[in-house]
Short mmCIF file of C-alpha atoms in Angstrom, two decimals:
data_model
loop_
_atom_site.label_atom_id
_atom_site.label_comp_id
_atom_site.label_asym_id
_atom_site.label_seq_id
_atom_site.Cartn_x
_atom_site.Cartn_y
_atom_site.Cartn_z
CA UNK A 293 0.00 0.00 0.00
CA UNK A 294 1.57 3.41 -0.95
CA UNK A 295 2.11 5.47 2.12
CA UNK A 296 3.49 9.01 2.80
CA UNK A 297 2.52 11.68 4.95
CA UNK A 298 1.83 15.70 4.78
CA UNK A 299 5.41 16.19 5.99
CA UNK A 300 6.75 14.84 2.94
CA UNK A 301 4.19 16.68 0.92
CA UNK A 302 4.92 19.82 2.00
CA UNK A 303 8.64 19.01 1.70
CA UNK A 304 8.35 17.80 -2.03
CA UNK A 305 6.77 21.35 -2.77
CA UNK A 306 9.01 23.37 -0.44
CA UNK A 307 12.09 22.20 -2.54
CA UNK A 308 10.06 22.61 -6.36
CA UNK A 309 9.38 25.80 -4.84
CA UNK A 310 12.89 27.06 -3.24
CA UNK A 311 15.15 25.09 -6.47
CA UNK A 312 17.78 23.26 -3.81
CA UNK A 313 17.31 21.12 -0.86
CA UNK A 314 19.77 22.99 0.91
CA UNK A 315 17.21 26.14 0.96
CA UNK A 316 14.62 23.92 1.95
CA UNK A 317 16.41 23.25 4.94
CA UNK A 318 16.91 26.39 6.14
CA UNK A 319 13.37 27.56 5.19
CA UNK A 320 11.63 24.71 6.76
CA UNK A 321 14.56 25.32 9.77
CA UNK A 322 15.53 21.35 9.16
CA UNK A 323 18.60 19.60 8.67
CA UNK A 324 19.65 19.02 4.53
CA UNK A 325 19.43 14.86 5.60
CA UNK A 326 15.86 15.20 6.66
CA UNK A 327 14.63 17.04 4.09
CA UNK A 328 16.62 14.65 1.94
CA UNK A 329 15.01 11.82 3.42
CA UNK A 330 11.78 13.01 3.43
CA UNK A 331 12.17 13.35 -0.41
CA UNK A 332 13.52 9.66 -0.81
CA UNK A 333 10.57 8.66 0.87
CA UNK A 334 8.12 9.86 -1.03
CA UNK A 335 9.92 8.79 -4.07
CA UNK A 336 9.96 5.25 -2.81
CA UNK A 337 5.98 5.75 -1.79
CA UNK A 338 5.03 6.82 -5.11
CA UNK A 339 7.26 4.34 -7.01
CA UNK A 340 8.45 7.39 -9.37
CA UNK A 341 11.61 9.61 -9.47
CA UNK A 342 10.68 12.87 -8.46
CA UNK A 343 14.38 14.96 -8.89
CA UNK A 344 17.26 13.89 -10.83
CA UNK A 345 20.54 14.40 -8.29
CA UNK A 346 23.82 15.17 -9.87
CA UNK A 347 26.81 17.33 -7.73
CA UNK A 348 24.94 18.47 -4.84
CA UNK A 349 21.85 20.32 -7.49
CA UNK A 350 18.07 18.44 -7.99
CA UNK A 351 16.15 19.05 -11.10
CA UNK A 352 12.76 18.03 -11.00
CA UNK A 353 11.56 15.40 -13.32
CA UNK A 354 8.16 15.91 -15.72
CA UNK A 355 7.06 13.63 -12.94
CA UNK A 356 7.45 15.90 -10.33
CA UNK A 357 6.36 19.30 -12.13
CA UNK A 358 3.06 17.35 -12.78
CA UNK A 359 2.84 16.03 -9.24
CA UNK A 360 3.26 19.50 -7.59
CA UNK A 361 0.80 21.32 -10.22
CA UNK A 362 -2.00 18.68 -8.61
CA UNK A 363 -0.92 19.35 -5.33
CA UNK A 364 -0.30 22.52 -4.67
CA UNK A 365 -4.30 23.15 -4.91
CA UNK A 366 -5.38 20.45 -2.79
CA UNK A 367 -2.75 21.42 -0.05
CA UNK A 368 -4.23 24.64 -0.32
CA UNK A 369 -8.12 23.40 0.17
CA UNK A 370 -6.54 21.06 3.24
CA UNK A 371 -4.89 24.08 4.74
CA UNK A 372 -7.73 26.61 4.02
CA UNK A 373 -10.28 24.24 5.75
CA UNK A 374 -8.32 23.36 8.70
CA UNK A 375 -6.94 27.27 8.94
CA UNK A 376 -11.20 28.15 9.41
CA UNK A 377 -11.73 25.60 11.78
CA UNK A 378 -8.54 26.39 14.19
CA UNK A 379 -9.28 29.94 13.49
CA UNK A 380 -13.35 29.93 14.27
CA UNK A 381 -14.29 31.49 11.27
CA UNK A 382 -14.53 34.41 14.05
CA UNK A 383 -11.11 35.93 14.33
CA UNK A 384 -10.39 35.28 18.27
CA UNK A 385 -7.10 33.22 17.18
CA UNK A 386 -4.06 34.45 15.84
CA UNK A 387 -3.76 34.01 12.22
CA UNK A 388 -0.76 31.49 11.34
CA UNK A 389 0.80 30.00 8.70
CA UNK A 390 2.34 31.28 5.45
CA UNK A 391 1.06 34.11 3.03
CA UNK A 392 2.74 34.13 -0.46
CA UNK A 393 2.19 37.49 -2.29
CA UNK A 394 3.61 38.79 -5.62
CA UNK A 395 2.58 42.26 -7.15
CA UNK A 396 3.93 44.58 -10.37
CA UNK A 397 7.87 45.99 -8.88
CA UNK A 398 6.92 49.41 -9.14
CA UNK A 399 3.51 49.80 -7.22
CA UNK A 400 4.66 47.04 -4.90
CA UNK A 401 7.99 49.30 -3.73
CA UNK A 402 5.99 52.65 -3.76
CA UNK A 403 2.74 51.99 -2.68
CA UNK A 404 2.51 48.35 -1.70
CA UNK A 405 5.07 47.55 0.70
CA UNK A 406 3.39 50.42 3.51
CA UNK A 407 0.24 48.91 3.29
CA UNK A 408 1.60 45.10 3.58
CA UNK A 409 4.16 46.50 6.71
CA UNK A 410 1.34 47.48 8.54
CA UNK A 411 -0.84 43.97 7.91
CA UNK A 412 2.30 42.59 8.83
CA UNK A 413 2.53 43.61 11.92
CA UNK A 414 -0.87 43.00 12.97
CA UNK A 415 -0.22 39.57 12.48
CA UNK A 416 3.17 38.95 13.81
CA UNK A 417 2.42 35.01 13.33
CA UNK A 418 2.10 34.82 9.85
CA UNK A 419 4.64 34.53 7.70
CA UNK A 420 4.52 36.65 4.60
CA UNK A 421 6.97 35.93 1.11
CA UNK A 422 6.69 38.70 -1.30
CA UNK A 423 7.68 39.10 -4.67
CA UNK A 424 8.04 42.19 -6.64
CA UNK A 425 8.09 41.35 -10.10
CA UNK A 426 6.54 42.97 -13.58
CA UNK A 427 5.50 39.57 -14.80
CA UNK A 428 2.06 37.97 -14.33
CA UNK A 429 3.55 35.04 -12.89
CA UNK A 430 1.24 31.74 -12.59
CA UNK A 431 0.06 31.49 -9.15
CA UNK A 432 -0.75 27.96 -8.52
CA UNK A 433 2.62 26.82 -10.87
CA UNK A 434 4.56 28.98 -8.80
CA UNK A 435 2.62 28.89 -5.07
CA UNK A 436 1.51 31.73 -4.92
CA UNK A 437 -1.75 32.53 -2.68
CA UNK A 438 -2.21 35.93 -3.40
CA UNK A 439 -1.58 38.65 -6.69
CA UNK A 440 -2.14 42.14 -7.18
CA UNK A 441 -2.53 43.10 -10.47
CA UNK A 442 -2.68 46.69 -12.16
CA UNK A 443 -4.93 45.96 -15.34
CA UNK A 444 -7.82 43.87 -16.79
CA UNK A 445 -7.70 40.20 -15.24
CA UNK A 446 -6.38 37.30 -17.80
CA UNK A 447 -6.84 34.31 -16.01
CA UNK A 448 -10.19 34.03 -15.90
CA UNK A 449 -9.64 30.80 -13.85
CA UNK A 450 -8.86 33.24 -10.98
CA UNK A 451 -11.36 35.13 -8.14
CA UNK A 452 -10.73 38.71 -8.08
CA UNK A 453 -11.95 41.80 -5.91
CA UNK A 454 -11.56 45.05 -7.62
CA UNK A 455 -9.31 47.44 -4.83
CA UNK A 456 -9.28 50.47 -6.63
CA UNK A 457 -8.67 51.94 -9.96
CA UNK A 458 -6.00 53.78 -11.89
CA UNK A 459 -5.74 55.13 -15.28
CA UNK A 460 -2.95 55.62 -17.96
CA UNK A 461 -1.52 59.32 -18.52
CA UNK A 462 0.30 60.57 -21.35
CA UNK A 463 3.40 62.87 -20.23
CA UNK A 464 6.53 63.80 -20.95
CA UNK A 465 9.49 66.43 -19.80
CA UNK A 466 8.90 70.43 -20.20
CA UNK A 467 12.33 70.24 -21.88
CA UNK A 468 11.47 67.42 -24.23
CA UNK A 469 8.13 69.63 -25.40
CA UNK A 470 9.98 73.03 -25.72
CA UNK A 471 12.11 71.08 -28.19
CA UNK A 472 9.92 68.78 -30.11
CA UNK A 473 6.32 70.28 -29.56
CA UNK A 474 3.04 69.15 -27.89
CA UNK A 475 1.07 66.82 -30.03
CA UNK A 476 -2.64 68.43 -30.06
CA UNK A 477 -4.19 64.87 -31.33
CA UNK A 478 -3.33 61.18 -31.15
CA UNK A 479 -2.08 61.21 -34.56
CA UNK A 480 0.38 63.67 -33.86
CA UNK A 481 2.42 61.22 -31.80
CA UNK A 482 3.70 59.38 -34.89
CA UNK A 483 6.32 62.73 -35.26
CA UNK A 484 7.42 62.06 -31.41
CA UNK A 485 9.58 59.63 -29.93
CA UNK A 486 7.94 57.34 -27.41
CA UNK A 487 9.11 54.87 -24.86
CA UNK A 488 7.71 51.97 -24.69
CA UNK A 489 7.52 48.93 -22.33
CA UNK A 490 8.41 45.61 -23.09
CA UNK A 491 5.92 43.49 -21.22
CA UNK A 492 2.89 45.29 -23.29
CA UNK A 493 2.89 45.74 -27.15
CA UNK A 494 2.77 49.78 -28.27
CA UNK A 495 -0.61 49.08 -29.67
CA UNK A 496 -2.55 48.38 -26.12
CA UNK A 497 -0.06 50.66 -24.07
CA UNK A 498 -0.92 54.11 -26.21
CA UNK A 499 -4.46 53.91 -26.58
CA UNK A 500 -6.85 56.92 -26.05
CA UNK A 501 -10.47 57.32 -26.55
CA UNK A 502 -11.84 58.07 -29.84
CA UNK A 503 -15.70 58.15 -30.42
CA UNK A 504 -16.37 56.01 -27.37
CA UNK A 505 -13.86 53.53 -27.84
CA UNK A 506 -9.86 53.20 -27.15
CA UNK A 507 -7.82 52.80 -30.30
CA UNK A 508 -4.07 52.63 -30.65
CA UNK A 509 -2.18 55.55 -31.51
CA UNK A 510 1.18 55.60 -34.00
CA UNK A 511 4.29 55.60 -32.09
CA UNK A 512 7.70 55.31 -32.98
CA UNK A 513 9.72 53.52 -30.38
CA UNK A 514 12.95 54.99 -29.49
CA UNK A 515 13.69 53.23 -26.08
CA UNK A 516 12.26 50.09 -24.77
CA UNK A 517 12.32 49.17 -20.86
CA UNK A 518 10.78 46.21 -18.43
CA UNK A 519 10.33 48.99 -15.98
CA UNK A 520 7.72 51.66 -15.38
CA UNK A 521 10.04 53.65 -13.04
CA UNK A 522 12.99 53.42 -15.49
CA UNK A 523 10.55 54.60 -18.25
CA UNK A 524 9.24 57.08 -15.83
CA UNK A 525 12.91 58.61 -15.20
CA UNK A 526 14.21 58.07 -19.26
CA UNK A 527 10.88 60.68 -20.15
CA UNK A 528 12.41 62.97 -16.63
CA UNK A 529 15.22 63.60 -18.46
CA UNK A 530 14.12 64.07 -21.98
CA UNK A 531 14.15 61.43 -23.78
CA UNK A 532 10.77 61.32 -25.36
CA UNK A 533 7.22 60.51 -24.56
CA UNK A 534 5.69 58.21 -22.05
CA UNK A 535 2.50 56.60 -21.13
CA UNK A 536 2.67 55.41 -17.35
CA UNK A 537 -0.12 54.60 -15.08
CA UNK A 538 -1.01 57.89 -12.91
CA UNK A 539 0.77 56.42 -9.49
CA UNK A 540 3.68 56.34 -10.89
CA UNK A 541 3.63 59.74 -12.61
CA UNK A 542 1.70 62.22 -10.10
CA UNK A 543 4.60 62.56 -8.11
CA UNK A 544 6.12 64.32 -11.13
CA UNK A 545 3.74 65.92 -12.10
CA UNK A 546 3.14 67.93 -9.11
CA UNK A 547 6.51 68.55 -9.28
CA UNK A 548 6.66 70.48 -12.84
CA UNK A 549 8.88 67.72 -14.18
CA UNK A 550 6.84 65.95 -16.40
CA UNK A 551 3.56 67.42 -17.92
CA UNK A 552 0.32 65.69 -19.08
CA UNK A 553 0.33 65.38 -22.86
CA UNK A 554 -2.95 65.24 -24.89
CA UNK A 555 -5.01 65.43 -21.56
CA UNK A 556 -8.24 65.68 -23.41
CA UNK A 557 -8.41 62.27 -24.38
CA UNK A 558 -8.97 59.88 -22.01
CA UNK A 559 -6.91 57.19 -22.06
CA UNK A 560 -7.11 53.55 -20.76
CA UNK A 561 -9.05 52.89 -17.17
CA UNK A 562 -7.18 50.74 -14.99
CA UNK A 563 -8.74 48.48 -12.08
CA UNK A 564 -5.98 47.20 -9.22
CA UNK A 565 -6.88 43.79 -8.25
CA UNK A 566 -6.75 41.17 -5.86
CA UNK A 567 -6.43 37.68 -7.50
CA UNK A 568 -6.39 34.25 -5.73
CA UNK A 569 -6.88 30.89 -6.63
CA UNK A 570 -10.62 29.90 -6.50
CA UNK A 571 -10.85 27.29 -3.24
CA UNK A 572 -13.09 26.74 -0.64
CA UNK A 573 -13.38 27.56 1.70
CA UNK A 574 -11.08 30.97 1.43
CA UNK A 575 -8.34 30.41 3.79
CA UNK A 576 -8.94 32.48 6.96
CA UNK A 577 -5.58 34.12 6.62
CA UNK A 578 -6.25 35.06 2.68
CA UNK A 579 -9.54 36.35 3.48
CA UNK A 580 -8.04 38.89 6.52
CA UNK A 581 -5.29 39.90 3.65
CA UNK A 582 -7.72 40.96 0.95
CA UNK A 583 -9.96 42.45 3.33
CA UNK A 584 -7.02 44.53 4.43
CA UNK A 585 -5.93 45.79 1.08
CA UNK A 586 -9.26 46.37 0.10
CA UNK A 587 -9.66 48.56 3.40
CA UNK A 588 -6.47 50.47 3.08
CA UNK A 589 -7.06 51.46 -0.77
CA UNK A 590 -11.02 52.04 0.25
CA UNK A 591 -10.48 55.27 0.01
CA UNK A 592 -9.51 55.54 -3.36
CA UNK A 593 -5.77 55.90 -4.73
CA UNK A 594 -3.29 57.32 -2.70
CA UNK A 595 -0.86 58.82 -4.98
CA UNK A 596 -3.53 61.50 -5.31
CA UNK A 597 -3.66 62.63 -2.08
#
């Protein structure tokens, strides 16, 4: 009969998770041999190779990345349900256990990290990994409880709540417009230089509103970044045009070093989300982290005020 045990479960996706066993060990505060064994033994209880071993590095086998795609859900319905019965479904215990978190670099090192410092510390027994990173990653591939998103949802597999909204603006340097000119319509931007960003195509980044709808505008690429605060300070100095969402711009702006360009077309409406995995029940500890981010941006966007 095969037998293994949640131990070696959660070991098995620690180390798919972390890449080595030796940062397994010190995550899961455990010796390399146990988490080693625990690994063997789960091998040997499935009757399959799970990582191929070769100078002190594992790569997981197709065996394993399809094994830990299956489980990572279901450890996450077995955790959420016992979480809401430990935790009473009331909030009179402690939340415990281990929040995984990634959001956009830019909002998440501006605007973010405040918000999750204070939820933090309301919890002290909860554990909290975030990631900062301009790529959608995949949450259950990569174990991830929680995303916040800046932008329509794609995975339509995932539950969202809606914690605000931001929209696009159009600006660029008072230098760069004494030189080149402020475009009075959309079509004027194919004389300009733009910068563009290389996790969205130029056609869905410069959009504005035209009879009702958003349509793309011509650009000319003269700079491309992964960035928005790179492309934020390339259009500070000069360089040419930029379309950034309006938290990472009104700073700026206030400032008189960037100005709005073509402000009387509106330009595309951005909701920021909360996206989880759909299972039930929510865990307790997911549910007091959305509710908190939806609290703390209640009021609307902060870069604003």
């Amino acid at each position: 009969m095969m037998r293994y045990t949640l131990d070696e479960i959660e070991t098995f996706l620690t180390v798919m998770e972390l890449g080595t066993v030796t940062a397994a060990a010190a995550h899961m505060n455990l010796s390399k041999s146990v988490i080693s064994k625990r690994i063997s033994d789960l091998e040997r209880a499935l009757q399959a190779a799970l990582f191929l071993r070769n100078a002190g590095r594992v790569t997981p086998t197709e065996a394993a990345q399809r094994l830990a795609r299956q489980l990572r859900p279901a450890l996450s319905a077995l955790t959420a349900a016992t979480d809401s019965a430990s935790w009473g479904m009331d909030g009179a215990a402690p939340l415990r256990g281990r929040l995984s978190i990634t959001a956009p670099m830019s909002f998440g090192t501006l605007f973010l990290s405040p918000i999750l410092a204070r939820f933090a510390f309301a919890h002290p027994r909860l554990e909290l990994r975030i990631d900062y990173d301009d790529r959608a990653r995949d949450l259950v591939r990569d174990g991830f409880d929680l995303a916040v998103r800046i932008g329509e949802a794609r995975d339509s597999a995932l539950i969202g709540r809606t914690l605000c909204t931001d929209r696009m603006v159009a600006c660029a340097s008072p230098d760069y417009l004494a030189r080149h000119g402020h475009p009075a319509t959309p079509a004027d931007l194919a004389d300009h230089q733009v910068l563009s960003y290389s996790h969205l195509p130029d056609g869905q980044l410069w959009q504005f509103e035209t009879g009702g709808t958003l349509a793309p505008a011509p650009v000319h690429s003269c700079l491309t970044l992964n960035n928005g605060e790179a492309m934020r300070d390339f259009a500070v100095a000069g360089i040419g045009l930029a379309m950034l969402p309006g938290f990472l711009v009104a700073t700026p702006i206030a400032a008189g070093r960037l100005k709005p360009v073509l402000p009387h077309y509106a330009t595309r409406k951005m909701p920021v989300l909360a996206l989880w995995p759909p299972i039930s029940p929510m865990p307790a500890k997911l549910r007091a982290l959305v509710d908190h981010l939806a609290l703390e941006l209640a009021g609307g966007r902060p870069w604003t005020q």
